[in-house]
Coordinates of C-alpha atoms in Angstrom, one line a residue:
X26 CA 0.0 0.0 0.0
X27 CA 1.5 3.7 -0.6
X28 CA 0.7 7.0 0.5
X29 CA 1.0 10.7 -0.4
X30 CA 2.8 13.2 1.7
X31 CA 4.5 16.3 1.5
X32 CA 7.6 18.1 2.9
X33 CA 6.6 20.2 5.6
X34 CA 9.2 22.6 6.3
X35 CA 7.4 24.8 9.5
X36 CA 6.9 23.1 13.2
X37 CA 5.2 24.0 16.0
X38 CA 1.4 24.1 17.4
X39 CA 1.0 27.5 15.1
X40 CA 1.7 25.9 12.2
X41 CA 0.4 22.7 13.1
X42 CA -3.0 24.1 13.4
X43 CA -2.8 26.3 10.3
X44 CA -1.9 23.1 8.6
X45 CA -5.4 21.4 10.0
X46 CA -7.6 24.4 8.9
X47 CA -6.2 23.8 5.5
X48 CA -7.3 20.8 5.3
X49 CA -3.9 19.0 5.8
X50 CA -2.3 16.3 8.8
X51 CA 1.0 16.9 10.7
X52 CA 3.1 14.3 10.4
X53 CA 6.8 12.5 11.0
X54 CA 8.8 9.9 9.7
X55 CA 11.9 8.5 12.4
X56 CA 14.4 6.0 12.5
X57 CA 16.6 4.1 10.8
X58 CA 19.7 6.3 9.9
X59 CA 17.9 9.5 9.2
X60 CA 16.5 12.4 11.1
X61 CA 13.4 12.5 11.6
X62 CA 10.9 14.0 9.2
X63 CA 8.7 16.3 9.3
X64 CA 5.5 15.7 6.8
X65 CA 2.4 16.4 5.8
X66 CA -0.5 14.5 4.2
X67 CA -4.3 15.5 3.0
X68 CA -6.8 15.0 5.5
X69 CA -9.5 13.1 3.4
X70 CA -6.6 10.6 2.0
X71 CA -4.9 9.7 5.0
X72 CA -8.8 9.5 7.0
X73 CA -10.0 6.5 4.7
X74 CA -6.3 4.9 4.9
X75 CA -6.1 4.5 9.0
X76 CA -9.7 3.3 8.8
X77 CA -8.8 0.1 6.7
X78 CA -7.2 -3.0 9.0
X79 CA -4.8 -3.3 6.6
X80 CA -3.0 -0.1 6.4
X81 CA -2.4 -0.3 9.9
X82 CA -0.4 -3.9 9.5
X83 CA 1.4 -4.1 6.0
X84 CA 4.2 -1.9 5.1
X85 CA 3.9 1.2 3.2
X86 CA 5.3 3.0 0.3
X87 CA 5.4 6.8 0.8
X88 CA 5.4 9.2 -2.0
X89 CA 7.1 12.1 -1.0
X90 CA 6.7 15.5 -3.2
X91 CA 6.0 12.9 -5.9
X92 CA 8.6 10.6 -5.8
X93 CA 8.9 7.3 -4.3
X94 CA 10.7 8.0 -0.6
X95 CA 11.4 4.8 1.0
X96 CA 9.4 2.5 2.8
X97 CA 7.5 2.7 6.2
X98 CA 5.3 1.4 8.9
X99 CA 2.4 3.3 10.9
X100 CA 3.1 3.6 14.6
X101 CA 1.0 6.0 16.0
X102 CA -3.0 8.1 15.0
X103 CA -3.5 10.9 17.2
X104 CA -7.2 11.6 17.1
X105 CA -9.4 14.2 18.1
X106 CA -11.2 14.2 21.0
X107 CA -14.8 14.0 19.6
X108 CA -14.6 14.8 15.9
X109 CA -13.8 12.5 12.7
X110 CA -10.7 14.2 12.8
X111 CA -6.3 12.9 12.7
X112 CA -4.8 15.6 14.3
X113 CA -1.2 13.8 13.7
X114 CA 0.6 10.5 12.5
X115 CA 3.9 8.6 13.1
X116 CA 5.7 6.4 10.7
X117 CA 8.8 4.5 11.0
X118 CA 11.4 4.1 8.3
X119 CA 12.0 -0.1 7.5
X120 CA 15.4 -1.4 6.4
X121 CA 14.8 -4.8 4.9
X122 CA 17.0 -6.3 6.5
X123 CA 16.3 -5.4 9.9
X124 CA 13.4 -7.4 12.2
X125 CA 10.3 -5.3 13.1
X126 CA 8.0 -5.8 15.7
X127 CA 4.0 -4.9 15.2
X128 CA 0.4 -5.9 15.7
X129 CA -1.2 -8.1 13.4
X130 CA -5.3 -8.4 13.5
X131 CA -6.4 -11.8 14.1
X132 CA -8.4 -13.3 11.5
X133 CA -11.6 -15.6 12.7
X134 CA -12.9 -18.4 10.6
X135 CA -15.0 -21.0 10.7
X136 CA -16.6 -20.1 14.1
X137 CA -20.3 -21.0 12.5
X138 CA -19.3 -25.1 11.6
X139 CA -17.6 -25.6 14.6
X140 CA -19.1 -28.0 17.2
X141 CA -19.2 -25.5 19.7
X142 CA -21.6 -23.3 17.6
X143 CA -22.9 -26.5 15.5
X144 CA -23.6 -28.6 18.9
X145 CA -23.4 -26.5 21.7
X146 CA -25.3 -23.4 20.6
X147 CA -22.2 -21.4 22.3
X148 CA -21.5 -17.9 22.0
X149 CA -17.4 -17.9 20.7
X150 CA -16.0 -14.6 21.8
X151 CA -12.8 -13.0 21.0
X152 CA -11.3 -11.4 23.8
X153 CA -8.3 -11.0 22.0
X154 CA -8.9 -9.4 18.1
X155 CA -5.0 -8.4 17.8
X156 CA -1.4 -10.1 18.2
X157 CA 2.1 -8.4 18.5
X158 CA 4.5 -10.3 16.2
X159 CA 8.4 -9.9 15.3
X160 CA 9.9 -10.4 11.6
X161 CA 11.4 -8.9 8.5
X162 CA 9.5 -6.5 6.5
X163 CA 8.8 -9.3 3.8
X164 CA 7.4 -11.8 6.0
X165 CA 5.1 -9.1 7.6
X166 CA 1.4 -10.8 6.9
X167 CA -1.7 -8.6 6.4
X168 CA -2.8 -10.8 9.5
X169 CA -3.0 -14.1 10.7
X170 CA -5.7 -16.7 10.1
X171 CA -7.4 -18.4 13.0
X172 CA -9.2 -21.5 11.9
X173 CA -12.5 -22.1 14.7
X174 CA -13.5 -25.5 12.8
X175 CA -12.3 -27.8 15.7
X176 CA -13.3 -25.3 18.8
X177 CA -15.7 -27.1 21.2
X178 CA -18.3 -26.4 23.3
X179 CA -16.9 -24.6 26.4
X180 CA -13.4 -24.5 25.6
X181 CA -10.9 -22.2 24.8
X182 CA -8.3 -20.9 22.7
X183 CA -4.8 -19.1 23.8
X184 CA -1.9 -17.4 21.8
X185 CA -0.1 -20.0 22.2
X186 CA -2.5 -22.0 19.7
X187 CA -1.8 -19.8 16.8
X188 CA -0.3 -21.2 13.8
X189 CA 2.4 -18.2 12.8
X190 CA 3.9 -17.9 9.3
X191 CA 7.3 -18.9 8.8
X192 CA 9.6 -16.1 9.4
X193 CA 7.7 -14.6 12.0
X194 CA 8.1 -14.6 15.8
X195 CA 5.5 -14.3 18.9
X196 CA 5.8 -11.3 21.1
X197 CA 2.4 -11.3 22.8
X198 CA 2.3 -13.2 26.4
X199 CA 1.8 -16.7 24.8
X200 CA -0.9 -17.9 27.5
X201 CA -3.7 -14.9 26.9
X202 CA -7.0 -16.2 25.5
X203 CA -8.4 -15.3 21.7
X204 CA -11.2 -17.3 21.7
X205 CA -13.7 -18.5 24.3
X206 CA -16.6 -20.5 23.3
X207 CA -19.4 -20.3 25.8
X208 CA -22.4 -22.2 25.9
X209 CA -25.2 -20.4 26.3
X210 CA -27.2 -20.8 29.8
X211 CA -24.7 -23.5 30.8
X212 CA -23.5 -21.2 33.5
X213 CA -27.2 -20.1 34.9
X214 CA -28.4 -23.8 35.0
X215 CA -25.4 -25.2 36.9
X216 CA -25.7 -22.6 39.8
X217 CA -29.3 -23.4 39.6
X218 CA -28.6 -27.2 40.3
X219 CA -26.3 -26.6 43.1
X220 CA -28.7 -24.1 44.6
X221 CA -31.5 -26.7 44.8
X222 CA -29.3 -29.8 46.0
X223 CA -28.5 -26.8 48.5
X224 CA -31.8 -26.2 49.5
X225 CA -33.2 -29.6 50.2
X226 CA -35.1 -29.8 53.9
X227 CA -34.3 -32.2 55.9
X228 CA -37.9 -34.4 56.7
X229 CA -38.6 -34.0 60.1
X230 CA -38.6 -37.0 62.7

């Protein structure tokens, strides 16, 4: 995926929100071997981009002043408080040969065929919807693919169960749940059990 951006040669809050009224979004590009640079983008273009899964894990090609300017990944969306609005971005510069670590979305499949859906009638939540990952640029994937086929009733799925790409490292605490398939009312009608074998009388003598 690329982008559009602009050399932005004055800094400051002033000119930062002179930039905004115009319709444009601060921004800056860091690391690797270069100083950090100061950018900026139009509003509309760089809205619709942040708000697409992808452009948030893939890595981008920026077009600087019209010509291709090296490649980067997002890092950072400063939003406004309570309007549709990027006040600022952050990118970082990607050597090819160097390992990067990012979130990845999670993708879910086959939740609907599984037996804990199929059988069960659970509900298969995902508490988890993201996963941060190390690797080289090239092996960076869009996101990963979680296949739900096999998920049962009242069980559970961790990070550790993920099937990563080759080429790509976990970073995320390995034991955190993505998936929980509960069945529906299985909770409600257990406590109900114990509180009537709690309540029995004893008869009288």
């Amino acid at each position: 995926m690329k982008f559009n951006a602009t050399s932005r040669g004055n800094k400051g809050t002033s000119a930062s929100r002179r930039l905004r009224r115009e319709g444009r979004v601060p921004a800056i590009v860091y690391g690797g071997n270069a100083d950090p640079l100061n950018i900026e983008l139009d509003h509309n273009e760089i809205y619709h981009s942040v708000r697409k899964e992808e452009f948030h894990a893939s890595i981008l090609d920026m077009q600087l002043d019209g010509k291709a300017a090296g490649k980067v990944l997002l890092r950072a969306v400063q939003w406004h408080p309570y309007k549709q609005q990027v006040l600022h971005v952050d990118f970082q510069r990607v050597e090819k040969n160097e390992p990067i670590t990012t979130k990845v979305p999670l993708n879910f499949i086959n939740g609907d065929i599984s037996p804990a859906v199929k059988l069960a009638s659970a509900v298969i939540t995902h508490p988890l919807t993201d996963i941060e990952i190390s690797c080289l640029p090239a092996d960076l994937p869009p996101g990963i693919e979680v296949d739900l086929a096999e998920l049962e009733g009242g069980a559970v799925m961790h990070v550790a169960d993920v099937k990563l790409p080759e080429g790509v490292t976990l970073v995320t605490q390995s034991d955190l749940v993505i998936a929980n398939a509960q069945v529906r009312g299985a909770g409600a009608a257990a406590e109900e059990e114990e509180q009537e074998e709690g309540g029995e009388e004893t008869p009288e003598e």
